[in-house]
Amino acid sequence: MNFYNSNIDSDLTLIEPTLENLGDAPENLISVLQSAQEIYGYLPTDVIIHISQRMCVPVTKIIGVATFYSQFRLTPIGKYLIMLCKGTACHVNGADGIYDAISEHLGIKDNETTDDGLFTIKCVACLGCCSLSPVMMINDDTYGTLTPQKAVDILKTLAEEEKQ
């Protein structure tokens, strides 16, 4: 990823209330980044540079924090974020086969987004729904006791709803 070749023009006024509310102390960096990601959906380059300037924190430090913590995203995600659990219970109950089916159906791999911007898949360590394993979340909805076909059918339904 070439960080400095971004041609995004984010509305930087949206992050100002957060910066004013939390202040510019470096110990507030994670909270500011969490808020920025909530506002923009990810951490755009121009927002990171703006935060760096306002908080007097080097861009390299912000990128270091954003890449260390898996909660942060430096690229936009699709309308539907698929979080597929790969924890022990899900792994034992077939999460790898579900991942393979989703990946093949959508033509993307972990942390990638479909060309139409509809789906992003992210494998996660645990969703805390072990009794429903294997499980995935799509945005705020949880889908459990999955099979590869059931997972693909869910995605087909969402894609069909988008066409209507």
PDB file of C-alpha atoms in Angstrom:
ATOM      1  CA  MET A   1       0.000   0.000   0.000  1.00  0.00           C
ATOM      2  CA  ASN A   2       1.447   3.324  -1.015  1.00  0.00           C
ATOM      3  CA  PHE A   3       0.233   5.415   1.890  1.00  0.00           C
ATOM      4  CA  TYR A   4       0.992   8.866   0.508  1.00  0.00           C
ATOM      5  CA  ASN A   5      -0.666   8.414  -2.902  1.00  0.00           C
ATOM      6  CA  SER A   6      -4.196   8.796  -1.637  1.00  0.00           C
ATOM      7  CA  ASN A   7      -6.499  11.070  -3.588  1.00  0.00           C
ATOM      8  CA  ILE A   8      -9.265  10.983  -1.015  1.00  0.00           C
ATOM      9  CA  ASP A   9     -10.827  14.203   0.190  1.00  0.00           C
ATOM     10  CA  SER A  10     -12.486  13.329   3.486  1.00  0.00           C
ATOM     11  CA  ASP A  11     -14.618  15.860   5.315  1.00  0.00           C
ATOM     12  CA  LEU A  12     -12.126  16.610   8.086  1.00  0.00           C
ATOM     13  CA  THR A  13     -14.675  18.673  10.004  1.00  0.00           C
ATOM     14  CA  LEU A  14     -16.356  15.398  11.006  1.00  0.00           C
ATOM     15  CA  ILE A  15     -13.406  14.401  13.230  1.00  0.00           C
ATOM     16  CA  GLU A  16     -13.049  17.833  14.856  1.00  0.00           C
ATOM     17  CA  PRO A  17     -15.644  17.264  17.629  1.00  0.00           C
ATOM     18  CA  THR A  18     -13.741  14.126  18.636  1.00  0.00           C
ATOM     19  CA  LEU A  19     -10.426  15.957  18.707  1.00  0.00           C
ATOM     20  CA  GLU A  20     -11.949  18.803  20.685  1.00  0.00           C
ATOM     21  CA  ASN A  21     -13.721  16.451  23.087  1.00  0.00           C
ATOM     22  CA  LEU A  22     -10.827  14.039  23.703  1.00  0.00           C
ATOM     23  CA  GLY A  23      -8.065  16.597  23.380  1.00  0.00           C
ATOM     24  CA  ASP A  24      -4.775  16.260  21.598  1.00  0.00           C
ATOM     25  CA  ALA A  25      -2.868  14.314  24.259  1.00  0.00           C
ATOM     26  CA  PRO A  26      -1.019  11.394  22.635  1.00  0.00           C
ATOM     27  CA  GLU A  27      -2.513   8.951  25.154  1.00  0.00           C
ATOM     28  CA  ASN A  28      -5.892   9.571  23.491  1.00  0.00           C
ATOM     29  CA  LEU A  29      -4.677   8.354  20.094  1.00  0.00           C
ATOM     30  CA  ILE A  30      -6.469   4.982  20.128  1.00  0.00           C
ATOM     31  CA  SER A  31      -9.758   6.593  21.164  1.00  0.00           C
ATOM     32  CA  VAL A  32      -9.392   9.199  18.410  1.00  0.00           C
ATOM     33  CA  LEU A  33      -8.634   6.494  15.828  1.00  0.00           C
ATOM     34  CA  GLN A  34     -11.633   4.443  16.970  1.00  0.00           C
ATOM     35  CA  SER A  35     -13.867   7.469  16.570  1.00  0.00           C
ATOM     36  CA  ALA A  36     -12.370   8.306  13.167  1.00  0.00           C
ATOM     37  CA  GLN A  37     -12.984   4.770  11.935  1.00  0.00           C
ATOM     38  CA  GLU A  38     -16.561   4.910  13.191  1.00  0.00           C
ATOM     39  CA  ILE A  39     -17.088   8.178  11.314  1.00  0.00           C
ATOM     40  CA  TYR A  40     -15.371   7.277   8.025  1.00  0.00           C
ATOM     41  CA  GLY A  41     -15.705   3.474   8.016  1.00  0.00           C
ATOM     42  CA  TYR A  42     -11.912   3.119   7.929  1.00  0.00           C
ATOM     43  CA  LEU A  43      -8.882   5.362   8.450  1.00  0.00           C
ATOM     44  CA  PRO A  44      -8.377   7.402   5.268  1.00  0.00           C
ATOM     45  CA  THR A  45      -4.910   8.806   4.589  1.00  0.00           C
ATOM     46  CA  ASP A  46      -5.949  12.438   4.816  1.00  0.00           C
ATOM     47  CA  VAL A  47      -7.678  11.801   8.155  1.00  0.00           C
ATOM     48  CA  ILE A  48      -4.534  10.146   9.550  1.00  0.00           C
ATOM     49  CA  ILE A  49      -2.444  13.113   8.414  1.00  0.00           C
ATOM     50  CA  HIS A  50      -4.950  15.530   9.958  1.00  0.00           C
ATOM     51  CA  ILE A  51      -4.930  13.629  13.267  1.00  0.00           C
ATOM     52  CA  SER A  52      -1.121  13.603  13.159  1.00  0.00           C
ATOM     53  CA  GLN A  53      -0.989  17.359  12.734  1.00  0.00           C
ATOM     54  CA  ARG A  54      -3.629  18.108  15.368  1.00  0.00           C
ATOM     55  CA  MET A  55      -2.231  15.711  17.967  1.00  0.00           C
ATOM     56  CA  CYS A  56       1.461  16.288  17.161  1.00  0.00           C
ATOM     57  CA  VAL A  57       1.920  12.546  16.741  1.00  0.00           C
ATOM     58  CA  PRO A  58       4.061  11.354  13.825  1.00  0.00           C
ATOM     59  CA  VAL A  59       2.180   9.695  10.978  1.00  0.00           C
ATOM     60  CA  THR A  60       4.511   6.700  11.334  1.00  0.00           C
ATOM     61  CA  LYS A  61       3.380   6.210  14.932  1.00  0.00           C
ATOM     62  CA  ILE A  62      -0.290   6.392  13.916  1.00  0.00           C
ATOM     63  CA  ILE A  63       0.284   3.851  11.145  1.00  0.00           C
ATOM     64  CA  GLY A  64       2.144   1.663  13.636  1.00  0.00           C
ATOM     65  CA  VAL A  65      -0.817   1.737  16.028  1.00  0.00           C
ATOM     66  CA  ALA A  66      -3.354   1.231  13.237  1.00  0.00           C
ATOM     67  CA  THR A  67      -1.513  -1.786  11.848  1.00  0.00           C
ATOM     68  CA  PHE A  68      -0.763  -3.318  15.262  1.00  0.00           C
ATOM     69  CA  TYR A  69      -4.399  -3.460  16.373  1.00  0.00           C
ATOM     70  CA  SER A  70      -6.567  -5.632  14.132  1.00  0.00           C
ATOM     71  CA  GLN A  71      -9.649  -3.497  14.831  1.00  0.00           C
ATOM     72  CA  PHE A  72      -8.354  -0.739  12.558  1.00  0.00           C
ATOM     73  CA  ARG A  73      -8.727  -0.672   8.775  1.00  0.00           C
ATOM     74  CA  LEU A  74      -6.661   1.394   6.353  1.00  0.00           C
ATOM     75  CA  THR A  75      -8.821   0.571   3.359  1.00  0.00           C
ATOM     76  CA  PRO A  76     -12.560   0.886   2.821  1.00  0.00           C
ATOM     77  CA  ILE A  77     -14.736  -2.130   3.478  1.00  0.00           C
ATOM     78  CA  GLY A  78     -17.755  -3.357   1.589  1.00  0.00           C
ATOM     79  CA  LYS A  79     -21.328  -2.600   2.513  1.00  0.00           C
ATOM     80  CA  TYR A  80     -21.433  -6.034   4.141  1.00  0.00           C
ATOM     81  CA  LEU A  81     -18.521  -6.921   6.405  1.00  0.00           C
ATOM     82  CA  ILE A  82     -18.385 -10.693   6.805  1.00  0.00           C
ATOM     83  CA  MET A  83     -16.525 -11.675   9.950  1.00  0.00           C
ATOM     84  CA  LEU A  84     -15.916 -15.402   9.831  1.00  0.00           C
ATOM     85  CA  CYS A  85     -14.951 -16.994  13.126  1.00  0.00           C
ATOM     86  CA  LYS A  86     -11.855 -19.172  12.997  1.00  0.00           C
ATOM     87  CA  GLY A  87     -11.746 -19.892  16.731  1.00  0.00           C
ATOM     88  CA  THR A  88     -11.281 -23.418  18.044  1.00  0.00           C
ATOM     89  CA  ALA A  89     -14.942 -24.460  18.102  1.00  0.00           C
ATOM     90  CA  CYS A  90     -15.601 -23.012  14.656  1.00  0.00           C
ATOM     91  CA  HIS A  91     -12.399 -24.476  13.259  1.00  0.00           C
ATOM     92  CA  VAL A  92     -13.280 -27.945  14.541  1.00  0.00           C
ATOM     93  CA  ASN A  93     -16.791 -27.616  13.107  1.00  0.00           C
ATOM     94  CA  GLY A  94     -15.735 -26.659   9.587  1.00  0.00           C
ATOM     95  CA  ALA A  95     -14.884 -22.947   9.398  1.00  0.00           C
ATOM     96  CA  ASP A  96     -12.166 -23.618   6.822  1.00  0.00           C
ATOM     97  CA  GLY A  97     -14.670 -25.166   4.414  1.00  0.00           C
ATOM     98  CA  ILE A  98     -17.015 -22.236   4.930  1.00  0.00           C
ATOM     99  CA  TYR A  99     -14.190 -19.800   4.245  1.00  0.00           C
ATOM    100  CA  ASP A 100     -13.295 -21.695   1.052  1.00  0.00           C
ATOM    101  CA  ALA A 101     -16.931 -21.600  -0.142  1.00  0.00           C
ATOM    102  CA  ILE A 102     -17.326 -17.879   0.597  1.00  0.00           C
ATOM    103  CA  SER A 103     -13.963 -17.032  -0.930  1.00  0.00           C
ATOM    104  CA  GLU A 104     -14.728 -18.989  -4.089  1.00  0.00           C
ATOM    105  CA  HIS A 105     -18.260 -17.596  -4.384  1.00  0.00           C
ATOM    106  CA  LEU A 106     -17.166 -13.956  -3.960  1.00  0.00           C
ATOM    107  CA  GLY A 107     -13.788 -14.249  -5.666  1.00  0.00           C
ATOM    108  CA  ILE A 108     -11.955 -12.634  -2.740  1.00  0.00           C
ATOM    109  CA  LYS A 109      -9.669 -13.704   0.084  1.00  0.00           C
ATOM    110  CA  ASP A 110      -9.360 -12.629   3.708  1.00  0.00           C
ATOM    111  CA  ASN A 111      -9.312  -8.824   4.126  1.00  0.00           C
ATOM    112  CA  GLU A 112     -10.368  -8.220   0.530  1.00  0.00           C
ATOM    113  CA  THR A 113     -13.456  -6.512  -0.875  1.00  0.00           C
ATOM    114  CA  THR A 114     -15.448  -7.481  -3.942  1.00  0.00           C
ATOM    115  CA  ASP A 115     -15.051  -5.231  -6.979  1.00  0.00           C
ATOM    116  CA  ASP A 116     -18.628  -4.014  -6.607  1.00  0.00           C
ATOM    117  CA  GLY A 117     -17.884  -2.854  -3.036  1.00  0.00           C
ATOM    118  CA  LEU A 118     -20.604  -5.073  -1.626  1.00  0.00           C
ATOM    119  CA  PHE A 119     -18.714  -7.654   0.470  1.00  0.00           C
ATOM    120  CA  THR A 120     -15.543  -7.725   2.546  1.00  0.00           C
ATOM    121  CA  ILE A 121     -14.432 -10.882   4.312  1.00  0.00           C
ATOM    122  CA  LYS A 122     -12.370 -10.855   7.474  1.00  0.00           C
ATOM    123  CA  CYS A 123     -11.380 -13.955   9.406  1.00  0.00           C
ATOM    124  CA  VAL A 124     -11.409 -13.340  13.146  1.00  0.00           C
ATOM    125  CA  ALA A 125     -10.070 -15.295  16.096  1.00  0.00           C
ATOM    126  CA  CYS A 126     -13.366 -15.592  17.963  1.00  0.00           C
ATOM    127  CA  LEU A 127     -16.832 -14.090  17.877  1.00  0.00           C
ATOM    128  CA  GLY A 128     -17.808 -15.496  21.274  1.00  0.00           C
ATOM    129  CA  CYS A 129     -20.650 -17.578  19.836  1.00  0.00           C
ATOM    130  CA  CYS A 130     -19.113 -21.019  20.297  1.00  0.00           C
ATOM    131  CA  SER A 131     -22.464 -22.724  20.862  1.00  0.00           C
ATOM    132  CA  LEU A 132     -23.482 -21.600  17.346  1.00  0.00           C
ATOM    133  CA  SER A 133     -20.297 -22.787  15.653  1.00  0.00           C
ATOM    134  CA  PRO A 134     -19.399 -22.470  12.938  1.00  0.00           C
ATOM    135  CA  VAL A 135     -20.515 -18.862  12.922  1.00  0.00           C
ATOM    136  CA  MET A 136     -20.150 -15.639  10.989  1.00  0.00           C
ATOM    137  CA  MET A 137     -21.374 -12.116  11.498  1.00  0.00           C
ATOM    138  CA  ILE A 138     -22.416  -9.895   8.630  1.00  0.00           C
ATOM    139  CA  ASN A 139     -22.515  -6.353   9.933  1.00  0.00           C
ATOM    140  CA  ASP A 140     -24.644  -6.712  13.087  1.00  0.00           C
ATOM    141  CA  ASP A 141     -26.339 -10.014  12.215  1.00  0.00           C
ATOM    142  CA  THR A 142     -25.073 -13.375  13.474  1.00  0.00           C
ATOM    143  CA  TYR A 143     -25.450 -16.566  11.457  1.00  0.00           C
ATOM    144  CA  GLY A 144     -24.724 -19.862  13.179  1.00  0.00           C
ATOM    145  CA  THR A 145     -24.576 -23.606  12.585  1.00  0.00           C
ATOM    146  CA  LEU A 146     -23.300 -22.831   9.114  1.00  0.00           C
ATOM    147  CA  THR A 147     -22.469 -25.151   6.280  1.00  0.00           C
ATOM    148  CA  PRO A 148     -20.597 -23.995   3.202  1.00  0.00           C
ATOM    149  CA  GLN A 149     -23.850 -23.996   1.193  1.00  0.00           C
ATOM    150  CA  LYS A 150     -25.816 -22.172   3.890  1.00  0.00           C
ATOM    151  CA  ALA A 151     -23.150 -19.437   4.038  1.00  0.00           C
ATOM    152  CA  VAL A 152     -23.197 -18.985   0.262  1.00  0.00           C
ATOM    153  CA  ASP A 153     -27.011 -18.919   0.251  1.00  0.00           C
ATOM    154  CA  ILE A 154     -26.968 -16.092   2.809  1.00  0.00           C
ATOM    155  CA  LEU A 155     -24.624 -14.092   0.585  1.00  0.00           C
ATOM    156  CA  LYS A 156     -26.767 -14.767  -2.469  1.00  0.00           C
ATOM    157  CA  THR A 157     -29.829 -13.499  -0.588  1.00  0.00           C
ATOM    158  CA  LEU A 158     -28.044 -10.297   0.427  1.00  0.00           C
ATOM    159  CA  ALA A 159     -26.792  -9.714  -3.115  1.00  0.00           C
ATOM    160  CA  GLU A 160     -30.283 -10.315  -4.506  1.00  0.00           C
ATOM    161  CA  GLU A 161     -31.789  -7.846  -2.021  1.00  0.00           C
ATOM    162  CA  GLU A 162     -29.270  -5.246  -3.232  1.00  0.00           C
ATOM    163  CA  LYS A 163     -30.454  -5.650  -6.814  1.00  0.00           C
ATOM    164  CA  GLN A 164     -34.051  -4.888  -5.851  1.00  0.00           C
TER     165      GLN A 164
END
